[in-house]
mmCIF file of C-alpha atoms in Angstrom:
data_model
loop_
_atom_site.group_PDB
_atom_site.id
_atom_site.type_symbol
_atom_site.label_atom_id
_atom_site.label_comp_id
_atom_site.label_asym_id
_atom_site.label_seq_id
_atom_site.Cartn_x
_atom_site.Cartn_y
_atom_site.Cartn_z
ATOM 1 C CA MET A 1 20.059 12.321 -32.172
ATOM 2 C CA ALA A 2 17.075 10.348 -33.674
ATOM 3 C CA THR A 3 15.200 11.988 -36.159
ATOM 4 C CA SER A 4 11.321 10.955 -34.257
ATOM 5 C CA SER A 5 9.904 13.118 -31.798
ATOM 6 C CA ARG A 6 8.372 10.484 -29.410
ATOM 7 C CA HIS A 7 10.496 7.429 -27.879
ATOM 8 C CA TYR A 8 8.879 4.394 -26.371
ATOM 9 C CA ALA A 9 10.659 2.046 -23.768
ATOM 10 C CA THR A 10 9.612 -0.693 -21.277
ATOM 11 C CA GLY A 11 10.678 -1.153 -17.764
ATOM 12 C CA ARG A 12 10.382 -3.800 -15.071
ATOM 13 C CA ARG A 13 11.186 -3.662 -11.504
ATOM 14 C CA LYS A 14 9.856 -6.589 -8.829
ATOM 15 C CA VAL A 15 6.568 -7.154 -10.447
ATOM 16 C CA ALA A 16 5.845 -4.034 -12.012
ATOM 17 C CA ALA A 17 6.245 -3.072 -15.554
ATOM 18 C CA ALA A 18 6.221 0.556 -16.836
ATOM 19 C CA ARG A 19 6.024 2.080 -20.180
ATOM 20 C CA VAL A 20 7.380 5.319 -21.090
ATOM 21 C CA TRP A 21 7.419 7.609 -23.663
ATOM 22 C CA VAL A 22 9.824 10.740 -23.762
ATOM 23 C CA SER A 23 9.168 13.881 -26.113
ATOM 24 C CA GLN A 24 10.861 17.245 -26.400
ATOM 25 C CA GLY A 25 8.766 19.302 -23.818
ATOM 26 C CA LYS A 26 9.135 21.580 -21.022
ATOM 27 C CA GLY A 27 9.885 18.683 -18.445
ATOM 28 C CA ALA A 28 6.454 17.635 -17.104
ATOM 29 C CA VAL A 29 6.653 13.893 -15.791
ATOM 30 C CA ARG A 30 3.064 12.280 -15.671
ATOM 31 C CA VAL A 31 2.366 8.489 -14.387
ATOM 32 C CA ASN A 32 -0.786 6.798 -14.899
ATOM 33 C CA ALA A 33 -2.148 10.442 -16.541
ATOM 34 C CA ARG A 34 -1.445 12.073 -13.198
ATOM 35 C CA PRO A 35 0.956 13.955 -11.983
ATOM 36 C CA LEU A 36 4.400 12.635 -10.450
ATOM 37 C CA GLN A 37 3.952 14.270 -7.236
ATOM 38 C CA ASP A 38 0.121 13.240 -7.264
ATOM 39 C CA TYR A 39 1.242 9.348 -8.294
ATOM 40 C CA PHE A 40 4.310 8.663 -5.745
ATOM 41 C CA PRO A 41 3.660 10.548 -2.482
ATOM 42 C CA ARG A 42 7.102 9.889 -1.336
ATOM 43 C CA GLU A 43 9.600 12.219 -2.077
ATOM 44 C CA ALA A 44 12.064 9.369 -2.404
ATOM 45 C CA TRP A 45 10.243 7.782 -4.983
ATOM 46 C CA CYS A 46 9.844 10.762 -6.918
ATOM 47 C CA LYS A 47 13.531 10.934 -6.832
ATOM 48 C CA LEU A 48 14.303 7.476 -8.008
ATOM 49 C CA VAL A 49 12.164 8.206 -10.775
ATOM 50 C CA GLU A 50 13.973 11.764 -11.581
ATOM 51 C CA GLN A 51 17.622 10.149 -11.254
ATOM 52 C CA PRO A 52 18.306 9.652 -14.874
ATOM 53 C CA LEU A 53 17.397 12.952 -16.324
ATOM 54 C CA GLU A 54 19.353 14.249 -13.307
ATOM 55 C CA ALA A 55 22.503 12.165 -14.372
ATOM 56 C CA THR A 56 21.953 12.886 -17.985
ATOM 57 C CA GLY A 57 21.206 16.523 -17.442
ATOM 58 C CA LEU A 58 17.684 16.846 -19.403
ATOM 59 C CA LYS A 59 15.538 17.957 -16.360
ATOM 60 C CA GLY A 60 12.931 20.304 -17.521
ATOM 61 C CA GLN A 61 13.844 19.635 -21.395
ATOM 62 C CA LEU A 62 11.633 16.228 -21.946
ATOM 63 C CA ASP A 63 8.175 15.121 -21.034
ATOM 64 C CA ILE A 64 7.483 11.650 -19.439
ATOM 65 C CA ARG A 65 4.555 9.580 -20.096
ATOM 66 C CA ALA A 66 3.862 6.832 -18.264
ATOM 67 C CA THR A 67 2.141 3.694 -17.568
ATOM 68 C CA VAL A 68 2.792 1.705 -15.258
ATOM 69 C CA ARG A 69 0.690 -1.298 -13.334
ATOM 70 C CA GLY A 70 1.834 -4.142 -11.213
ATOM 71 C CA GLY A 71 3.279 -4.071 -7.605
ATOM 72 C CA GLY A 72 3.452 -2.012 -5.084
ATOM 73 C CA LEU A 73 4.508 1.595 -5.372
ATOM 74 C CA SER A 74 8.403 1.224 -4.205
ATOM 75 C CA GLY A 75 8.635 -0.884 -7.481
ATOM 76 C CA GLN A 76 6.507 0.920 -9.909
ATOM 77 C CA ALA A 77 9.146 3.709 -9.180
ATOM 78 C CA GLY A 78 11.922 1.986 -9.912
ATOM 79 C CA ALA A 79 10.402 0.286 -13.044
ATOM 80 C CA VAL A 80 9.445 3.685 -14.329
ATOM 81 C CA ARG A 81 13.115 4.985 -13.625
ATOM 82 C CA HIS A 82 14.303 1.810 -15.752
ATOM 83 C CA GLY A 83 12.156 2.722 -18.716
ATOM 84 C CA ILE A 84 12.973 6.315 -18.436
ATOM 85 C CA SER A 85 16.646 5.167 -18.432
ATOM 86 C CA ARG A 86 16.227 2.670 -21.654
ATOM 87 C CA ALA A 87 13.695 5.721 -23.426
ATOM 88 C CA LEU A 88 16.330 8.365 -22.885
ATOM 89 C CA VAL A 89 19.017 6.060 -24.737
ATOM 90 C CA ARG A 90 16.302 5.672 -27.855
ATOM 91 C CA HIS A 91 15.982 9.741 -27.767
ATOM 92 C CA ASN A 92 20.052 9.620 -27.678
ATOM 93 C CA SER A 93 22.065 6.858 -27.730
ATOM 94 C CA GLU A 94 25.225 9.104 -26.656
ATOM 95 C CA LEU A 95 23.617 8.816 -23.297
ATOM 96 C CA ARG A 96 24.130 5.262 -22.801
ATOM 97 C CA ALA A 97 27.398 5.632 -21.220
ATOM 98 C CA VAL A 98 26.441 8.059 -18.408
ATOM 99 C CA LEU A 99 23.548 5.780 -17.995
ATOM 100 C CA LYS A 100 25.202 2.567 -18.113
ATOM 101 C CA GLN A 101 27.545 3.807 -15.238
ATOM 102 C CA GLY A 102 25.135 5.092 -13.210
ATOM 103 C CA GLY A 103 23.424 1.632 -13.237
ATOM 104 C CA PHE A 104 20.329 2.814 -14.702
ATOM 105 C CA LEU A 105 20.188 0.134 -17.467
ATOM 106 C CA THR A 106 20.152 -2.825 -15.616
ATOM 107 C CA ARG A 107 17.040 -4.395 -14.347
ATOM 108 C CA ASP A 108 17.195 -5.050 -10.654
ATOM 109 C CA ASP A 109 16.388 -8.922 -10.929
ATOM 110 C CA ARG A 110 15.686 -9.204 -7.279
ATOM 111 C CA MET A 111 11.983 -10.607 -6.420
ATOM 112 C CA VAL A 112 10.400 -11.594 -3.007
ATOM 113 C CA GLU A 113 11.013 -15.224 -2.155
ATOM 114 C CA ARG A 114 7.913 -17.302 -2.752
ATOM 115 C CA LYS A 115 6.621 -18.659 0.849
ATOM 116 C CA LYS A 116 7.664 -22.775 1.409
ATOM 117 C CA TYR A 117 4.917 -25.078 2.305
ATOM 118 C CA GLY A 118 5.256 -26.308 6.048
ATOM 119 C CA GLN A 119 6.752 -22.626 7.162
ATOM 120 C CA PRO A 120 5.447 -19.782 8.082
ATOM 121 C CA GLY A 121 7.623 -17.601 5.566
ATOM 122 C CA ALA A 122 9.518 -17.787 2.911
ATOM 123 C CA ARG A 123 12.962 -18.746 5.172
ATOM 124 C CA LYS A 124 11.207 -18.487 8.829
ATOM 125 C CA ASN A 125 9.992 -21.838 10.422
ATOM 126 C CA PHE A 126 8.142 -22.968 13.324
ATOM 127 C CA GLN A 127 9.712 -22.989 16.372
ATOM 128 C CA TYR A 128 11.390 -26.582 17.093
ATOM 129 C CA SER A 129 10.898 -28.460 20.181
ATOM 130 C CA LYS A 130 12.160 -31.970 20.983
ATOM 131 C CA ARG A 131 9.229 -33.116 23.135
#
């Protein structure tokens, strides 16, 4: 266990980037100075953010403060989850094995493919006609 009371990490997903601080507390999770349920209206996004805490058994023991920018809410939830996981490893290095096994420390590098010129989208083509 480290001696510092607050631990910082950065998480990323799609175009979103989250800065996350973890500290001893009563389990309050705040994203952009708002409670978790207010910032992420879908229950699935809230559960996604809390997954690393549940996997390590630290839910309700640590206060989480996150600031997140870029992308949409789905990508932001993934970025916060990644940031929480990395901050937990800095908080307690013994948690690394549990978080690594759950896949929380791996950055999901999937991005939206760019639109190509001469096409209506990334993969879609206009209808071909021989005449």
